[in-house]
PDB file of N, CA, C and O in Angstrom:
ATOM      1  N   UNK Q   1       0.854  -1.173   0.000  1.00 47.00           N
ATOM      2  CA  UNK Q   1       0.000   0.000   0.000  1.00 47.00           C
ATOM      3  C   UNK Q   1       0.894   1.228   0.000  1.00 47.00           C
ATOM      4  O   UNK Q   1       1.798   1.489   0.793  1.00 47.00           O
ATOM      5  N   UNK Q   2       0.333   2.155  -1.372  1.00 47.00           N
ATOM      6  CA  UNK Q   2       1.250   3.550  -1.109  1.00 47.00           C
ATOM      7  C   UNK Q   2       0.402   4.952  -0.130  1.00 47.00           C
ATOM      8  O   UNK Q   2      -0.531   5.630  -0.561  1.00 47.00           O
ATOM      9  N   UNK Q   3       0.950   5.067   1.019  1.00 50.00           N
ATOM     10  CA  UNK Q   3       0.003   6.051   1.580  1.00 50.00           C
ATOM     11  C   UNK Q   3      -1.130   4.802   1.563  1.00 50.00           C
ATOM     12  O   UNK Q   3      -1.136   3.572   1.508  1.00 50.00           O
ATOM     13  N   UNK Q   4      -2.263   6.132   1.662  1.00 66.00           N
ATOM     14  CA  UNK Q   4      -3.552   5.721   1.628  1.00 66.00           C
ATOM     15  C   UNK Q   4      -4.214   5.770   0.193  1.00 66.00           C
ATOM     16  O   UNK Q   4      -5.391   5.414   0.260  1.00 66.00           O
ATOM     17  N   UNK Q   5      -3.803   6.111  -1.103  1.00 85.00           N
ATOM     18  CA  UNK Q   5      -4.311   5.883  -1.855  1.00 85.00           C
ATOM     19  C   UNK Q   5      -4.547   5.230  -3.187  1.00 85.00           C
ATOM     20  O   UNK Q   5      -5.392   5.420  -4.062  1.00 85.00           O
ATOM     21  N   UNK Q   6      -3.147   4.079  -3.019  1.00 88.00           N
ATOM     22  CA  UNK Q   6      -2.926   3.190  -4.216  1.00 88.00           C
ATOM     23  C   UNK Q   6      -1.815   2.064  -3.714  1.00 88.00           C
ATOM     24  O   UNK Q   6      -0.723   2.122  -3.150  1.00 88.00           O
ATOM     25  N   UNK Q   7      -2.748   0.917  -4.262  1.00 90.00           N
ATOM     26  CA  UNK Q   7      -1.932  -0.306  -3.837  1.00 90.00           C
ATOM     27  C   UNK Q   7      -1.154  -0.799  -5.116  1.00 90.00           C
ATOM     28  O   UNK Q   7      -1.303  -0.203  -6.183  1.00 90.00           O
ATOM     29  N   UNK Q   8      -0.330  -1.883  -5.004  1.00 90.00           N
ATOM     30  CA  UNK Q   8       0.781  -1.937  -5.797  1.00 90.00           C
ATOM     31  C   UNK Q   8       0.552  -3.549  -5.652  1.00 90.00           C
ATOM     32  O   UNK Q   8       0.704  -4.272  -4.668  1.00 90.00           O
ATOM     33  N   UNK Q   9       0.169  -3.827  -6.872  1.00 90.00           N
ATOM     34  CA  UNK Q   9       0.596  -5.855  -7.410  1.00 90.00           C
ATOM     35  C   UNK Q   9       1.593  -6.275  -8.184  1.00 90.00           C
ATOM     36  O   UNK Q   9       1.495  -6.311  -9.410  1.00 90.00           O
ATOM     37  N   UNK Q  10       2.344  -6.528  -7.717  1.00 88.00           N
ATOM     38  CA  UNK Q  10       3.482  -7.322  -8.526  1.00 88.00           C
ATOM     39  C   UNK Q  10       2.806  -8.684  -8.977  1.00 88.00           C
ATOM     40  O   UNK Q  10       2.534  -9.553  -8.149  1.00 88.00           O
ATOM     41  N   UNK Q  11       2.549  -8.827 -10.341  1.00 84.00           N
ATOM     42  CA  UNK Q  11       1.931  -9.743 -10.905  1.00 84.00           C
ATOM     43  C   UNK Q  11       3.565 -10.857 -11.682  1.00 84.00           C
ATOM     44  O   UNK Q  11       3.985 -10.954 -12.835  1.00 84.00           O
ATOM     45  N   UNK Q  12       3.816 -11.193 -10.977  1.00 84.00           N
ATOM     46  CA  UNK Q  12       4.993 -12.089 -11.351  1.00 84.00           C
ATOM     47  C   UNK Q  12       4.161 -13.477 -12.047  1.00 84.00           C
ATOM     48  O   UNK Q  12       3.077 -13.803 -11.564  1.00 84.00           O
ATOM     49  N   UNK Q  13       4.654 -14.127 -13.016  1.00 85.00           N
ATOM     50  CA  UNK Q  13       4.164 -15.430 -14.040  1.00 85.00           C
ATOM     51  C   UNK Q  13       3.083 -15.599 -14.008  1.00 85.00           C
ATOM     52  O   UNK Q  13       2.514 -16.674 -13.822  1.00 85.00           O
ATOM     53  N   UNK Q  14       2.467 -14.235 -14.241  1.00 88.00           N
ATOM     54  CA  UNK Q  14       0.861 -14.031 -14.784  1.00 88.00           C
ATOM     55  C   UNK Q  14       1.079 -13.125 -16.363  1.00 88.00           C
ATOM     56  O   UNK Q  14       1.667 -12.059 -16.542  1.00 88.00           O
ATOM     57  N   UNK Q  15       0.331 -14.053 -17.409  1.00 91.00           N
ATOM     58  CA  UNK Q  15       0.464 -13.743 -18.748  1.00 91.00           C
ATOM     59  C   UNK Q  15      -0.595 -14.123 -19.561  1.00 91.00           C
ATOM     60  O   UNK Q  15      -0.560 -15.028 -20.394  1.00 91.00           O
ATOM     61  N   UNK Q  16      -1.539 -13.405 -19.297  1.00 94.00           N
ATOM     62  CA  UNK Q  16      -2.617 -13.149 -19.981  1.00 94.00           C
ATOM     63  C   UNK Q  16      -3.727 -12.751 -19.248  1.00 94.00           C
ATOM     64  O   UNK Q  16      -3.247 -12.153 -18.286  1.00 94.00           O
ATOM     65  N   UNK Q  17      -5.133 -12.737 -19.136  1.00 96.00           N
ATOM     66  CA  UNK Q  17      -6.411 -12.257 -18.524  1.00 96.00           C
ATOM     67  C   UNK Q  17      -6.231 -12.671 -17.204  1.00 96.00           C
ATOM     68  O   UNK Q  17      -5.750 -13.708 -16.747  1.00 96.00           O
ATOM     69  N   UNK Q  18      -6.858 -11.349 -16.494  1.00 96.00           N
ATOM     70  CA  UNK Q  18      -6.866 -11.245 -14.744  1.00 96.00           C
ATOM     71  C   UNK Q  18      -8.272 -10.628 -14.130  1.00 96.00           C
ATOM     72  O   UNK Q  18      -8.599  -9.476 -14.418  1.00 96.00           O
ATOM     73  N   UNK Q  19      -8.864 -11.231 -13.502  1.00 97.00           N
ATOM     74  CA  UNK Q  19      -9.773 -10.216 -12.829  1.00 97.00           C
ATOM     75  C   UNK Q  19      -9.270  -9.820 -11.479  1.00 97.00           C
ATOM     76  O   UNK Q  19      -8.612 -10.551 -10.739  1.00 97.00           O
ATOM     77  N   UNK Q  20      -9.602  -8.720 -11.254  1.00 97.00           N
ATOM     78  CA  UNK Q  20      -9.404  -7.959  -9.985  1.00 97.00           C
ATOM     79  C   UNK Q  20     -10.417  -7.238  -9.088  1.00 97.00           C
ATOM     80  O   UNK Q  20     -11.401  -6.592  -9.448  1.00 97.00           O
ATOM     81  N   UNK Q  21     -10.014  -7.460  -7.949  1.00 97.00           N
ATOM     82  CA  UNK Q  21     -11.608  -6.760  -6.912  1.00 97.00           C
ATOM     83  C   UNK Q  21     -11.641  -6.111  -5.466  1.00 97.00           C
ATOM     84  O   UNK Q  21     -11.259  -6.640  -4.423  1.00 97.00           O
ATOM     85  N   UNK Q  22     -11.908  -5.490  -5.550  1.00 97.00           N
ATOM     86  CA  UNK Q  22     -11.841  -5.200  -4.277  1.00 97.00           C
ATOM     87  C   UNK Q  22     -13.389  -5.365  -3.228  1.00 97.00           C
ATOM     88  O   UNK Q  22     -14.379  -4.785  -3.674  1.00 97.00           O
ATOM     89  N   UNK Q  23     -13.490  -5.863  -2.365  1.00 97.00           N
ATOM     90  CA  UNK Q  23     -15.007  -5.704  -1.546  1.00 97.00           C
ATOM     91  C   UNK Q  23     -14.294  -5.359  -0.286  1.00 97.00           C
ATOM     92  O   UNK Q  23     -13.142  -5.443   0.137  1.00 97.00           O
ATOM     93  N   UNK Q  24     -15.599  -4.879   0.196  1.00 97.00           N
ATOM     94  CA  UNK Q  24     -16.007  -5.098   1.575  1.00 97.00           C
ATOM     95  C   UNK Q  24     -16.225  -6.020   2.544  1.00 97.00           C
ATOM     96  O   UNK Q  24     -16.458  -7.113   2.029  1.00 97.00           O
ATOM     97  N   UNK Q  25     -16.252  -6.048   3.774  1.00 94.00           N
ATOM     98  CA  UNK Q  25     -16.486  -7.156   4.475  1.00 94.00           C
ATOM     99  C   UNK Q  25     -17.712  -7.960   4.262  1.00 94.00           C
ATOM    100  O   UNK Q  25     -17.809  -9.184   4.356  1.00 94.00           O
ATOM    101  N   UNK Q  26     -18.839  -6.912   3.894  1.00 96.00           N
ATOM    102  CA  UNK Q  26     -19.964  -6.884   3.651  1.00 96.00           C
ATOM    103  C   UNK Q  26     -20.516  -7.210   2.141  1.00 96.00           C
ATOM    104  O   UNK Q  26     -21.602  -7.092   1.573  1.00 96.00           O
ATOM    105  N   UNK Q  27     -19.220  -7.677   1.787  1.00 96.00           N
ATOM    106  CA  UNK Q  27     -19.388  -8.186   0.248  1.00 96.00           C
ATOM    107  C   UNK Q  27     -19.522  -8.009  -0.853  1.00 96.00           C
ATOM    108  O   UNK Q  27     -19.558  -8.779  -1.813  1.00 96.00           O
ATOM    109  N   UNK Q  28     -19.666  -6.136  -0.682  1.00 97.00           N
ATOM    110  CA  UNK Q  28     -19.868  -5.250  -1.340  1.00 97.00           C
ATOM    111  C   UNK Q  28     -18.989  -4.922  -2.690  1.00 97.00           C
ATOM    112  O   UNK Q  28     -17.951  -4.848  -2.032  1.00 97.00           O
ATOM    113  N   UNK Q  29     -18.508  -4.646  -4.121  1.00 97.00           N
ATOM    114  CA  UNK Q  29     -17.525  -4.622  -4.693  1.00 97.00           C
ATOM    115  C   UNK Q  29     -17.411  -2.788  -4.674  1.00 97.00           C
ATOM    116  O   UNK Q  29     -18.351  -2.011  -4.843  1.00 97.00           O
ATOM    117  N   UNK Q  30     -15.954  -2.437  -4.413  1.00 96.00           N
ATOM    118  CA  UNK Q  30     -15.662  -1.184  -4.756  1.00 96.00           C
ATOM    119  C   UNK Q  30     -14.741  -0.762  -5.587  1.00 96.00           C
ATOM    120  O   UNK Q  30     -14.523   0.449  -5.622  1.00 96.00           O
ATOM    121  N   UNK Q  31     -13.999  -1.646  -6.436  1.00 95.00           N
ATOM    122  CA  UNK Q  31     -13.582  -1.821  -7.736  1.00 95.00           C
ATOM    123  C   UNK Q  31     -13.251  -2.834  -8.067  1.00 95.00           C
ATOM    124  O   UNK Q  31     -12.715  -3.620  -7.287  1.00 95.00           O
ATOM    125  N   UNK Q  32     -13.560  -3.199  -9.773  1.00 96.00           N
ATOM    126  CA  UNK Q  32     -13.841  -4.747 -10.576  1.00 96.00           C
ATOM    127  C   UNK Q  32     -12.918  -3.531 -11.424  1.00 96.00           C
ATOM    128  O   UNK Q  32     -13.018  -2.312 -11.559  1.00 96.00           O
ATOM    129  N   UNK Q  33     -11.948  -4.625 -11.920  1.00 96.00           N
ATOM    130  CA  UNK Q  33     -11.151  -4.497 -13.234  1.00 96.00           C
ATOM    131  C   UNK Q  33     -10.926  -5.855 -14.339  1.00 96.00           C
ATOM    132  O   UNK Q  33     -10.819  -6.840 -13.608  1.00 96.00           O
ATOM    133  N   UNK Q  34     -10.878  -6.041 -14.961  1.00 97.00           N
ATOM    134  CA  UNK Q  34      -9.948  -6.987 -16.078  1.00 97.00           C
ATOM    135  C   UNK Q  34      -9.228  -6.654 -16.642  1.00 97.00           C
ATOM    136  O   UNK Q  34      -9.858  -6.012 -17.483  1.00 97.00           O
ATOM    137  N   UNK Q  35      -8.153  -6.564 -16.903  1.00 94.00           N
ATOM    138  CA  UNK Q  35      -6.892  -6.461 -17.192  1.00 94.00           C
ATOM    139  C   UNK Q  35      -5.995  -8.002 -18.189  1.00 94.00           C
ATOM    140  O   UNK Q  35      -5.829  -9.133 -17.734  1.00 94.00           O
ATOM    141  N   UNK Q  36      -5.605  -7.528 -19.488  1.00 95.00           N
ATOM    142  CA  UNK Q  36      -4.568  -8.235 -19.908  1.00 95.00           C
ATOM    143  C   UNK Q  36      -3.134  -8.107 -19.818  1.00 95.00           C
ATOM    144  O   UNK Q  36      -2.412  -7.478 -20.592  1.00 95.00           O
ATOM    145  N   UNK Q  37      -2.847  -8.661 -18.959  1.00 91.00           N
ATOM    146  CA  UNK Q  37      -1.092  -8.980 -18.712  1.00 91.00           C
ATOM    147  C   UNK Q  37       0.162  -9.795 -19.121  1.00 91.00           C
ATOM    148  O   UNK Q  37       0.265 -10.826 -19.785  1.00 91.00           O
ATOM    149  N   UNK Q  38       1.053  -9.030 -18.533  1.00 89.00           N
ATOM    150  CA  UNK Q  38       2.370  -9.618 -18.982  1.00 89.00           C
ATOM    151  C   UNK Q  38       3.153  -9.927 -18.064  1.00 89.00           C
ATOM    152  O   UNK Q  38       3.188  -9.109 -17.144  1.00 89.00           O
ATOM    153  N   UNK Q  39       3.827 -10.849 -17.967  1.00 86.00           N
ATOM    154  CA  UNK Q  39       4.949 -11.735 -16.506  1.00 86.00           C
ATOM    155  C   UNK Q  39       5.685 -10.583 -15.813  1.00 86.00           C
ATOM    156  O   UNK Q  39       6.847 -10.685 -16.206  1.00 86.00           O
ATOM    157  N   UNK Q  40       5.605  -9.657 -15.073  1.00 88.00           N
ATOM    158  CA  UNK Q  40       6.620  -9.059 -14.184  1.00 88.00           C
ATOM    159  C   UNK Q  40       6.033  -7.841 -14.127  1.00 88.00           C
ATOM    160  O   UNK Q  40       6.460  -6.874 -13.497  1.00 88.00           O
ATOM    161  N   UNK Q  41       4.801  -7.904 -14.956  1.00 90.00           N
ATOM    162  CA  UNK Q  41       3.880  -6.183 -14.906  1.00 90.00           C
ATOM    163  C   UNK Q  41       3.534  -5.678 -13.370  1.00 90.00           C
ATOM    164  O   UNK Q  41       3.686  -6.414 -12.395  1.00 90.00           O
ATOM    165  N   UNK Q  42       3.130  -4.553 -13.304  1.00 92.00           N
ATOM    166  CA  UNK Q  42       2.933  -3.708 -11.894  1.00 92.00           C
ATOM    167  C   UNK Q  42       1.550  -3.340 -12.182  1.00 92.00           C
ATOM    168  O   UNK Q  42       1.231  -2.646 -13.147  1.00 92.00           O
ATOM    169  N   UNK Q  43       0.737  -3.819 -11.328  1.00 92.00           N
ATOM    170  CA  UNK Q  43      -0.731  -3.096 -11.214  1.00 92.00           C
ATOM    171  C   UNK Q  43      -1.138  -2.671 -10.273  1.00 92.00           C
ATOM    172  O   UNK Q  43      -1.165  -3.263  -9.194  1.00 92.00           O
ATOM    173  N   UNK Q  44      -1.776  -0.892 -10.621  1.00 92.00           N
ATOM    174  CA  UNK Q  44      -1.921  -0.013  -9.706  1.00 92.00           C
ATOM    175  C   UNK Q  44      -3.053   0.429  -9.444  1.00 92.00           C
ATOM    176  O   UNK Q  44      -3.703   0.934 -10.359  1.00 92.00           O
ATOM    177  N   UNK Q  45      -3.499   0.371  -8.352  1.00 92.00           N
ATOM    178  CA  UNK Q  45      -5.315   0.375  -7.790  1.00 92.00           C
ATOM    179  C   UNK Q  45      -5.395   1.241  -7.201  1.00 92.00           C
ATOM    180  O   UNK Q  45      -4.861   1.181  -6.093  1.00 92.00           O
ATOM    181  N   UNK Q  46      -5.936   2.232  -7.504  1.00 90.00           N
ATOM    182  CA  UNK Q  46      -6.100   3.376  -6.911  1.00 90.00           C
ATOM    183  C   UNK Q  46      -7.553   3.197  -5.775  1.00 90.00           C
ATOM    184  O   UNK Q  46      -8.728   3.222  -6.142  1.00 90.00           O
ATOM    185  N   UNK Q  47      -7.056   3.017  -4.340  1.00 90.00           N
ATOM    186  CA  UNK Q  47      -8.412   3.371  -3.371  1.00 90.00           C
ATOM    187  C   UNK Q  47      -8.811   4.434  -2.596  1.00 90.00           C
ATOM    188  O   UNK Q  47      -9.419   4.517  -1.529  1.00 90.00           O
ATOM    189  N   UNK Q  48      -8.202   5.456  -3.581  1.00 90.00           N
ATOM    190  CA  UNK Q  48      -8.687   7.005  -2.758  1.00 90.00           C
ATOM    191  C   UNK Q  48     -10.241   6.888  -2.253  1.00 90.00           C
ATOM    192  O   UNK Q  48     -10.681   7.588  -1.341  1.00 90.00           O
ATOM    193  N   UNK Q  49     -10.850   6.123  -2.810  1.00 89.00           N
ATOM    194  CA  UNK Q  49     -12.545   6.247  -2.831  1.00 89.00           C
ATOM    195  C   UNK Q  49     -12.788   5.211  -1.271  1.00 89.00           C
ATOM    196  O   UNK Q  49     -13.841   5.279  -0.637  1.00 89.00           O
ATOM    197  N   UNK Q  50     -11.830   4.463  -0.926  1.00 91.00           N
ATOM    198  CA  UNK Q  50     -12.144   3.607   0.148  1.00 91.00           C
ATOM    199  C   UNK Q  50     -11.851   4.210   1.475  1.00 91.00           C
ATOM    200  O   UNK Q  50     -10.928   4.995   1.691  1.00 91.00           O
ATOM    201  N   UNK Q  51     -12.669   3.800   2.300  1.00 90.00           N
ATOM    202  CA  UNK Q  51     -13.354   4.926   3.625  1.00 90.00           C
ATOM    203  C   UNK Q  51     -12.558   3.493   4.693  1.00 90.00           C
ATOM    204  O   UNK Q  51     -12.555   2.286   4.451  1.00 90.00           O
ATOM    205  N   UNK Q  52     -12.063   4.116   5.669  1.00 90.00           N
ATOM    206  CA  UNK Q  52     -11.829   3.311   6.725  1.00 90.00           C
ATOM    207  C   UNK Q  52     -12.307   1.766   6.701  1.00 90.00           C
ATOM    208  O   UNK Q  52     -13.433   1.659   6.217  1.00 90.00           O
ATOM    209  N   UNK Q  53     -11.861   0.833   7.011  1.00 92.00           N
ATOM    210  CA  UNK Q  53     -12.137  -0.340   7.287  1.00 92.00           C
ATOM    211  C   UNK Q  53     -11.361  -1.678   6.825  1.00 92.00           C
ATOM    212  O   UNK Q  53     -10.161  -1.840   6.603  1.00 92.00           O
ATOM    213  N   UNK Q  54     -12.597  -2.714   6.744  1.00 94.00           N
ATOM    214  CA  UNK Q  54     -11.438  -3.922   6.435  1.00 94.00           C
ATOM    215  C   UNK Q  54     -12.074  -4.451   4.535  1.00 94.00           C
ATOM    216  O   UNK Q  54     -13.238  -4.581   4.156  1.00 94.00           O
ATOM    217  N   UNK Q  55     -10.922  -4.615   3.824  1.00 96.00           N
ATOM    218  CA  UNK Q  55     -11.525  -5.051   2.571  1.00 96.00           C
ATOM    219  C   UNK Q  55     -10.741  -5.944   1.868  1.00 96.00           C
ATOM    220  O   UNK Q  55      -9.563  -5.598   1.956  1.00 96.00           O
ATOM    221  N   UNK Q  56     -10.896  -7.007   1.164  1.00 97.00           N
ATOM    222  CA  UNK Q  56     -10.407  -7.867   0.698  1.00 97.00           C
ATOM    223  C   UNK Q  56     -10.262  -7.953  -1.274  1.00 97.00           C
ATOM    224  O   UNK Q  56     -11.167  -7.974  -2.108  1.00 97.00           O
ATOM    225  N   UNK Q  57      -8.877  -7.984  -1.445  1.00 96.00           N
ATOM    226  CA  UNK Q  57      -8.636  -7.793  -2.703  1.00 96.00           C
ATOM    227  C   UNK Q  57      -8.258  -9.402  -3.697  1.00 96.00           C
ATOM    228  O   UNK Q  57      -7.170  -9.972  -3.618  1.00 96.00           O
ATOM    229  N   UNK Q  58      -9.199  -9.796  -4.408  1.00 97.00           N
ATOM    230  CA  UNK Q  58      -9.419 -10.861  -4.733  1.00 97.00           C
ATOM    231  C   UNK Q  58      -8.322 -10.671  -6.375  1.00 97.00           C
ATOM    232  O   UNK Q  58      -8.152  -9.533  -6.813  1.00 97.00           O
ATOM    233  N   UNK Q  59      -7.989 -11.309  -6.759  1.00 95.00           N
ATOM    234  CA  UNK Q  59      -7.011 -11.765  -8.477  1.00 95.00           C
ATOM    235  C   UNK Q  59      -7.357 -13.068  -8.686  1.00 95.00           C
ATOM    236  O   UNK Q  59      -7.105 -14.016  -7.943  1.00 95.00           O
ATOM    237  N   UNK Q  60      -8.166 -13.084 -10.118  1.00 96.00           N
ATOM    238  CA  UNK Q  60      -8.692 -14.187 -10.317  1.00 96.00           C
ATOM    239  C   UNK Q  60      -7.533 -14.059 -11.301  1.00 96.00           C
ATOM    240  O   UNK Q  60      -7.052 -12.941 -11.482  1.00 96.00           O
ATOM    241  N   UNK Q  61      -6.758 -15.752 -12.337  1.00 95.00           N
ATOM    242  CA  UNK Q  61      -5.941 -15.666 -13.145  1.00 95.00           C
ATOM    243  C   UNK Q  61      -5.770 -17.478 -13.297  1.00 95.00           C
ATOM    244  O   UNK Q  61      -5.306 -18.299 -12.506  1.00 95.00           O
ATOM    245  N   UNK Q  62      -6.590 -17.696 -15.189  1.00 93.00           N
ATOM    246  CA  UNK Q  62      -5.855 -19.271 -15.620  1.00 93.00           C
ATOM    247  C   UNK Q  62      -6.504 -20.319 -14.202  1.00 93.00           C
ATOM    248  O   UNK Q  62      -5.835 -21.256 -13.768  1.00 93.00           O
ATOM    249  N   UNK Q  63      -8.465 -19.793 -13.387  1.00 95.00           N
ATOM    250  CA  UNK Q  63      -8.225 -20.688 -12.875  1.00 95.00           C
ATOM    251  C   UNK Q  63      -8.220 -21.094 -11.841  1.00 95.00           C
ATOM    252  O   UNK Q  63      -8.684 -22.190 -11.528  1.00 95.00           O
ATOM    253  N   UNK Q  64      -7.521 -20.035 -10.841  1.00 93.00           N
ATOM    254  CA  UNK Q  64      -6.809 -20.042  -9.693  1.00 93.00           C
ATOM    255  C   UNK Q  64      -7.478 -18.466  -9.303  1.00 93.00           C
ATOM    256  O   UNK Q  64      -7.496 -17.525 -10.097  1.00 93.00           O
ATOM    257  N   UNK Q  65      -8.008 -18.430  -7.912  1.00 96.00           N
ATOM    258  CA  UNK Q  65      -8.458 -17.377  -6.902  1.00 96.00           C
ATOM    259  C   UNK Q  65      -7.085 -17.051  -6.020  1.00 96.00           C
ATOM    260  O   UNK Q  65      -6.312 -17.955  -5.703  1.00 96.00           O
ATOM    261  N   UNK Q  66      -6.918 -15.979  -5.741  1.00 94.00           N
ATOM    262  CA  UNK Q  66      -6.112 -15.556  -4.479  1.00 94.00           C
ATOM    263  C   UNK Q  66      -6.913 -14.539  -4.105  1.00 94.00           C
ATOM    264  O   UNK Q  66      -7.493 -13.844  -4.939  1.00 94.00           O
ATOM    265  N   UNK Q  67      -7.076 -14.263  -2.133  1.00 96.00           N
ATOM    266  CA  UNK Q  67      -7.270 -13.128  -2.233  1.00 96.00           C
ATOM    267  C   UNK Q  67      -7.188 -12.984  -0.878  1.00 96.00           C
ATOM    268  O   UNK Q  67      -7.490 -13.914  -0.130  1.00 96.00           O
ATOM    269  N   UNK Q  68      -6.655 -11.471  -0.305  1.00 95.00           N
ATOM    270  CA  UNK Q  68      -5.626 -11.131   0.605  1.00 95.00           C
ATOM    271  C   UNK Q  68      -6.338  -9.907   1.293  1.00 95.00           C
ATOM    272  O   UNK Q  68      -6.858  -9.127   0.495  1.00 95.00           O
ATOM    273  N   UNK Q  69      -6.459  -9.587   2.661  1.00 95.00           N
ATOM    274  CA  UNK Q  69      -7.261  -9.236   3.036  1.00 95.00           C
ATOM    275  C   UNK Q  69      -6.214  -7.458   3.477  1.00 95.00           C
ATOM    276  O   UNK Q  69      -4.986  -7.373   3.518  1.00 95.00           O
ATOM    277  N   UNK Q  70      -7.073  -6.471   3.699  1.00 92.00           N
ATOM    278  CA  UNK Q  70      -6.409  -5.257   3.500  1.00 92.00           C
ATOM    279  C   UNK Q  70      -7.250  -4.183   4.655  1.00 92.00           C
ATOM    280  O   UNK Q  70      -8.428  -3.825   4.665  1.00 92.00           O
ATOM    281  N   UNK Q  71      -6.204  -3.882   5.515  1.00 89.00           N
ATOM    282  CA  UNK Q  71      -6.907  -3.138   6.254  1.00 89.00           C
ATOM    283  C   UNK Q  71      -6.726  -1.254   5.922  1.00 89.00           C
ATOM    284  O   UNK Q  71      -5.714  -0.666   5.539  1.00 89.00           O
ATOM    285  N   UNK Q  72      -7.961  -0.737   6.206  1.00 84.00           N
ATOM    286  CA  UNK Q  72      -7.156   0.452   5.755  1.00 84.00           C
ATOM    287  C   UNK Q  72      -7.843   1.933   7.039  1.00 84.00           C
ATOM    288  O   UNK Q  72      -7.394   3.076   6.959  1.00 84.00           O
TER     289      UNK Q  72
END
């Protein structure tokens, strides 16, 4: 996280289509992206718009879910 208003993914041996998300605890989405990528790219999420609390940033990719929880 930079400051409070943009997080930073190092997308290492991801090469091709990604979804991205951010919710709420409450399940809510406060940004959906798709994105086509390349192995070692940097993706930058801007959450100026996100208000105190806890939110979880999901990367779908080829398949496979990750998703990592973010307090702010």
């Amino acid at each position: 996280v930079n400051g409070k208003s943009e997080i930073l993914l190092g997308m290492t041996d991801v090469n091709g289509p990604v979804s991205i998300r951010i919710t709420d605890a409450g399940g809510r989405i406060h940004l959906q992206q798709k994105r086509n990528l390349t192995s070692g790219e940097t993706v930058r999420l801007n959450t100026a718009m996100l208000g105190g609390g806890i939110y979880f940033i999901t990367v779908e990719y080829n398949g496979i879910t990750r998703t990592e929880k973010i307090i702010r």
